[in-house]
Tab-separated table of N, CA and C in Angstrom:
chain	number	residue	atom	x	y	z
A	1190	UNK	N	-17.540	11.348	7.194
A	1190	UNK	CA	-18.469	10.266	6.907
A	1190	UNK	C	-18.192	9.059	7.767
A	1191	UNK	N	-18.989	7.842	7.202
A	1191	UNK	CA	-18.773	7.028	8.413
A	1191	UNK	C	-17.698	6.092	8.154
A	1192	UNK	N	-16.717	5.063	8.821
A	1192	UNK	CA	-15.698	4.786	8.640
A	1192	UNK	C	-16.268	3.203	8.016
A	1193	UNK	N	-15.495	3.287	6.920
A	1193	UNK	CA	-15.432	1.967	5.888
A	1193	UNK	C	-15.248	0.512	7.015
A	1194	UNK	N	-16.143	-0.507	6.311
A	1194	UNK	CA	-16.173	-1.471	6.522
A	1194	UNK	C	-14.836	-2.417	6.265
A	1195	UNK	N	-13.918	-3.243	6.225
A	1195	UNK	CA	-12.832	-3.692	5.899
A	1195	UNK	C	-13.511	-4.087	4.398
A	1196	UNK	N	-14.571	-4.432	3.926
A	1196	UNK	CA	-14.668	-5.236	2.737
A	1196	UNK	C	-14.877	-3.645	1.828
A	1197	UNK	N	-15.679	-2.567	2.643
A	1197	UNK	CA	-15.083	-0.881	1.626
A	1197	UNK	C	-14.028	-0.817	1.700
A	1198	UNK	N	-13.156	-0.827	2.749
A	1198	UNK	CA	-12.050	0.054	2.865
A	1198	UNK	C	-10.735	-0.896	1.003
A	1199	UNK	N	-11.281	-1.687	0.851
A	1199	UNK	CA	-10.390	-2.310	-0.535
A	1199	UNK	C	-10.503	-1.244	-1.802
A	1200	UNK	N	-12.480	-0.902	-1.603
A	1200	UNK	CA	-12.061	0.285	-2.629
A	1200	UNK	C	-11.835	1.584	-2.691
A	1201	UNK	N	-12.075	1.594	-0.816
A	1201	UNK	CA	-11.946	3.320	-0.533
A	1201	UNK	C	-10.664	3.810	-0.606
A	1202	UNK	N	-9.726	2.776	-0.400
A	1202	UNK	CA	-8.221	3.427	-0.262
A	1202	UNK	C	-7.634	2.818	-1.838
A	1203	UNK	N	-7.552	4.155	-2.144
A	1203	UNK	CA	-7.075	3.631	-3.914
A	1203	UNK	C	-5.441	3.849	-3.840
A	1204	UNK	N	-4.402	2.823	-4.636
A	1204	UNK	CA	-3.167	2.868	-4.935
A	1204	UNK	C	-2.596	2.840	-6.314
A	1205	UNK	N	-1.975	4.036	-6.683
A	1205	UNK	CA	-2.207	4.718	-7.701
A	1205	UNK	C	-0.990	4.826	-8.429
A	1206	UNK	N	-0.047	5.256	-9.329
A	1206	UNK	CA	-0.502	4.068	-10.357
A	1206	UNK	C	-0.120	2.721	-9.963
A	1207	UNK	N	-0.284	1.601	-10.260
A	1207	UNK	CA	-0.032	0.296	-10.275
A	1207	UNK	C	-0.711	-0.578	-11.475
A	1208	UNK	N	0.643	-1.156	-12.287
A	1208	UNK	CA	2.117	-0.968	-11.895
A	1208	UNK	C	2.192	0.173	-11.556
A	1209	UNK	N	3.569	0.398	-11.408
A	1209	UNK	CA	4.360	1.512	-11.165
A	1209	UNK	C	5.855	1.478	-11.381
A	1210	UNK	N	7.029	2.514	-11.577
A	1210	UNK	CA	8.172	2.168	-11.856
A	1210	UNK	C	8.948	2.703	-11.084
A	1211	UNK	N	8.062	3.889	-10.335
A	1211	UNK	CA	8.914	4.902	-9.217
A	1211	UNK	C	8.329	4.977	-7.401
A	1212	UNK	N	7.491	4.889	-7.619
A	1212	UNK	CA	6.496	5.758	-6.811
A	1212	UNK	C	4.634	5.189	-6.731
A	1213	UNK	N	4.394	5.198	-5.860
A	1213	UNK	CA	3.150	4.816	-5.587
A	1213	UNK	C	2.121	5.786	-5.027
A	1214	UNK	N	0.841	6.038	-5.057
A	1214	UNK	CA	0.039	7.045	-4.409
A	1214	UNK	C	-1.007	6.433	-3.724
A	1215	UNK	N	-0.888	7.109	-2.428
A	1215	UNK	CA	-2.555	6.759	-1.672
A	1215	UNK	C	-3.252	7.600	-1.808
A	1216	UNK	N	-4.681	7.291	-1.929
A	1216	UNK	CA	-5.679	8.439	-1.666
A	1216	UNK	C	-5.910	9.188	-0.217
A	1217	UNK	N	-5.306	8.057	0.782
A	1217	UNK	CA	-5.580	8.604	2.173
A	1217	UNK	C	-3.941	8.273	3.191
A	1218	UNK	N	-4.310	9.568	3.883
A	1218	UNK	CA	-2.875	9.130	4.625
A	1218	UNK	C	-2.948	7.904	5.534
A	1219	UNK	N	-1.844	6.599	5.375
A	1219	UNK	CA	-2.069	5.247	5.760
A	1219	UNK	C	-0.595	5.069	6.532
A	1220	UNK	N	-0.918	4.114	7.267
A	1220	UNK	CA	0.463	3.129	7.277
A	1220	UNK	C	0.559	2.283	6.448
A	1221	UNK	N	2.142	1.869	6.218
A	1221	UNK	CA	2.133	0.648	4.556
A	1221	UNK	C	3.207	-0.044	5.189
A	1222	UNK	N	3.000	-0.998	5.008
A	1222	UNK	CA	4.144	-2.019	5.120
A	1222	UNK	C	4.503	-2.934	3.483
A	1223	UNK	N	5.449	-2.995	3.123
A	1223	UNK	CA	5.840	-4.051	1.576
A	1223	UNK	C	6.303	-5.004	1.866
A	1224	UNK	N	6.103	-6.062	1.292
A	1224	UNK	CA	6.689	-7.251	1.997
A	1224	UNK	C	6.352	-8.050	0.142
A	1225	UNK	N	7.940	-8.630	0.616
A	1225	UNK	CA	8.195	-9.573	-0.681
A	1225	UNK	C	7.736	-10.681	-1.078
A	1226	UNK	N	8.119	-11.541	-1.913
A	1226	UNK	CA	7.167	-12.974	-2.136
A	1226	UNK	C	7.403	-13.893	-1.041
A	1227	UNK	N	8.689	-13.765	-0.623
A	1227	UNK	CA	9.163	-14.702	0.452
A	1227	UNK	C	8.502	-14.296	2.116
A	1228	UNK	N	8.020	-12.915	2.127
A	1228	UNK	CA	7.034	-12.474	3.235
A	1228	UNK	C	7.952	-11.499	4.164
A	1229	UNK	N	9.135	-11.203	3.825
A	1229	UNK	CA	9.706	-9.836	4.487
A	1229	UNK	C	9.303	-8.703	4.112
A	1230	UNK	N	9.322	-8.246	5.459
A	1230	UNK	CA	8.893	-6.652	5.469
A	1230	UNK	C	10.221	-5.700	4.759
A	1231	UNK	N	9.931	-5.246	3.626
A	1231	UNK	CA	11.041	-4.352	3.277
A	1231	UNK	C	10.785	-3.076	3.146
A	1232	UNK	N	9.768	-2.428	3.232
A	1232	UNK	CA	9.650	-0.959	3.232
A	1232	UNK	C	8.158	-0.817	4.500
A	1233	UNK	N	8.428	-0.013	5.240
A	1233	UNK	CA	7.792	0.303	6.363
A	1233	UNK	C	7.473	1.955	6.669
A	1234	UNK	N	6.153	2.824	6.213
A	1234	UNK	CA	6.268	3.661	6.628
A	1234	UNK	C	5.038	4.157	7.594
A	1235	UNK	N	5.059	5.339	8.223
A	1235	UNK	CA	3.574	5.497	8.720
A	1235	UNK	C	3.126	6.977	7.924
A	1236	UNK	N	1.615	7.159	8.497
A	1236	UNK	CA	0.857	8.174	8.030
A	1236	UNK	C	1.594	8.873	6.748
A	1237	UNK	N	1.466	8.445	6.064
A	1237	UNK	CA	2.012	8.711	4.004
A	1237	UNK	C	0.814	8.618	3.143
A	1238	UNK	N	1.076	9.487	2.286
A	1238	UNK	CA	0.128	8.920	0.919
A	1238	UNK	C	0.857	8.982	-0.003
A	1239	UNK	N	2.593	8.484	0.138
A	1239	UNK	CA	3.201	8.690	-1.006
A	1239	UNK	C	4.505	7.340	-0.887
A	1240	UNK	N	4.583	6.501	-1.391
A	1240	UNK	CA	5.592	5.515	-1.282
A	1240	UNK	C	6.809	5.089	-2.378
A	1241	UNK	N	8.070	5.448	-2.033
A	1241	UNK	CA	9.006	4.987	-3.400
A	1241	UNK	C	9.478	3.706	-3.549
A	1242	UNK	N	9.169	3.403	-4.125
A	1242	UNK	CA	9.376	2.277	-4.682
A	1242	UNK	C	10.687	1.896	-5.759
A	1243	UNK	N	11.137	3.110	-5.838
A	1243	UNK	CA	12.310	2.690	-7.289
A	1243	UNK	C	13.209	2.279	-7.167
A	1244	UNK	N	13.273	1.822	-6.077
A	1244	UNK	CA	14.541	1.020	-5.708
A	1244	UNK	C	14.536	-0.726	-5.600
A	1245	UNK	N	13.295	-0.872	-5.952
A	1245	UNK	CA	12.579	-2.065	-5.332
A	1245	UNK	C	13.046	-2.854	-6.920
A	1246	UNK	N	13.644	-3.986	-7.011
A	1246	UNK	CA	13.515	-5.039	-8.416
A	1246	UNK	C	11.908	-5.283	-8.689
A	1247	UNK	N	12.298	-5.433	-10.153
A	1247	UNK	CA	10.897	-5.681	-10.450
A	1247	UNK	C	9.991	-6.691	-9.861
A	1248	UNK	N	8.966	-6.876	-9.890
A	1248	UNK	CA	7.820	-7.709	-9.449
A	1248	UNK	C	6.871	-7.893	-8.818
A	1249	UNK	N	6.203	-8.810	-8.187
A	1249	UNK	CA	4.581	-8.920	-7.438
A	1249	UNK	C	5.749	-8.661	-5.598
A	1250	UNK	N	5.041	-7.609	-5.017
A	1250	UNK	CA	4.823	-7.128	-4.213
A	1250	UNK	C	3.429	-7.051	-3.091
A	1251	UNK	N	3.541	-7.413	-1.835
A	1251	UNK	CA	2.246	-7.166	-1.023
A	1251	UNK	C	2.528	-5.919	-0.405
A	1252	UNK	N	1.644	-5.025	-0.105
A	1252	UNK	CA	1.092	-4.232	0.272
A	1252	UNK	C	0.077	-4.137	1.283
A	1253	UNK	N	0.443	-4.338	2.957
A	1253	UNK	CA	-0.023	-3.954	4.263
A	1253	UNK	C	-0.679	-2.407	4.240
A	1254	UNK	N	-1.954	-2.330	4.336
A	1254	UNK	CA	-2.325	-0.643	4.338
A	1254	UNK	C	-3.337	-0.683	5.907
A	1255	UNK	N	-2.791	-0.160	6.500
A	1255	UNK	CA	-3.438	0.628	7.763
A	1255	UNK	C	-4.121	1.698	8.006
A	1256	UNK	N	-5.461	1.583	7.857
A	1256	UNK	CA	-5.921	2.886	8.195
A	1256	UNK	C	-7.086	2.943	9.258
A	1257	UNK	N	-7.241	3.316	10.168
A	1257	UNK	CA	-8.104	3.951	11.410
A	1257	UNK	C	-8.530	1.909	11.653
A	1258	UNK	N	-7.261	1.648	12.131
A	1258	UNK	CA	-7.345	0.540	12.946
A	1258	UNK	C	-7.781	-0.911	12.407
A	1259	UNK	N	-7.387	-0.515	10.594
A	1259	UNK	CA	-8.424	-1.481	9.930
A	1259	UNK	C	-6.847	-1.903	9.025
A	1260	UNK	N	-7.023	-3.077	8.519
A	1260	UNK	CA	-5.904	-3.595	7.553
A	1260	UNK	C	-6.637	-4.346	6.540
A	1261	UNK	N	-5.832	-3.467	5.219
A	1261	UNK	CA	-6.175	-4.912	4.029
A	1261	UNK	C	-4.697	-4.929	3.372
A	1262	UNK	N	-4.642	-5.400	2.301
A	1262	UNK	CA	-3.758	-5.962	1.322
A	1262	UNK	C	-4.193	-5.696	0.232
A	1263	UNK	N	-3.132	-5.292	-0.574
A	1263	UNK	CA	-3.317	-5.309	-1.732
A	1263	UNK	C	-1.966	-5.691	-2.606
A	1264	UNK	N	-2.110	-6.140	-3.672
A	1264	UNK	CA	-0.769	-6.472	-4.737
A	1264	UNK	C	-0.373	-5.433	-5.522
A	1265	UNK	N	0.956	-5.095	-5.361
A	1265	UNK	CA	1.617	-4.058	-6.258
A	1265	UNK	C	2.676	-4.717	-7.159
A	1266	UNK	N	2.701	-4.154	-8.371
A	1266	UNK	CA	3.497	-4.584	-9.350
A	1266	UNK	C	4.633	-3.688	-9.492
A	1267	UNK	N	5.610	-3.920	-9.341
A	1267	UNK	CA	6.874	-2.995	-9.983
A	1267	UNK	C	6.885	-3.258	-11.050
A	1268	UNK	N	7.629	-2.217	-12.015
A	1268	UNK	CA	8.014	-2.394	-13.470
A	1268	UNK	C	9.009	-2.609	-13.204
């Protein structure tokens, strides 16, 4: 199909569950970058639809998602 607009691509790429306490899911294979409140990059992977997280302390988390040359953000919650 045809490739999402940046203002689709927020609901085309779903992140699953969130919260979460372990583990995170993409619907599509992405690049992700996590980055903390203070704005470091702490988890960095490419082409995944699967991210662990359980190592991460609890809290509000950003979420860098890359896909076919397009970037959004989204907020992830740790438990």
């Amino acid at each position: 199909g045809p490739i999402p607009t940046r203002e689709s691509l927020d609901n085309y790429l779903v992140v699953y569950p969130n919260p979460t306490s372990d583990k995170i899911n993409i619907n599509k294979n992405v690049d992700i970058n996590v980055y903390n409140y203070i704005g470091s990059m702490i988890i960095s992977k490419k082409n995944t639809n699967v991210l662990d997280v359980s190592k991460l302390s609890s809290g509000v988390y950003m979420l860098q998602i890359n896909y076919k040359n397009k970037s959004i953000t989204k907020q992830l919650i740790k438990k």
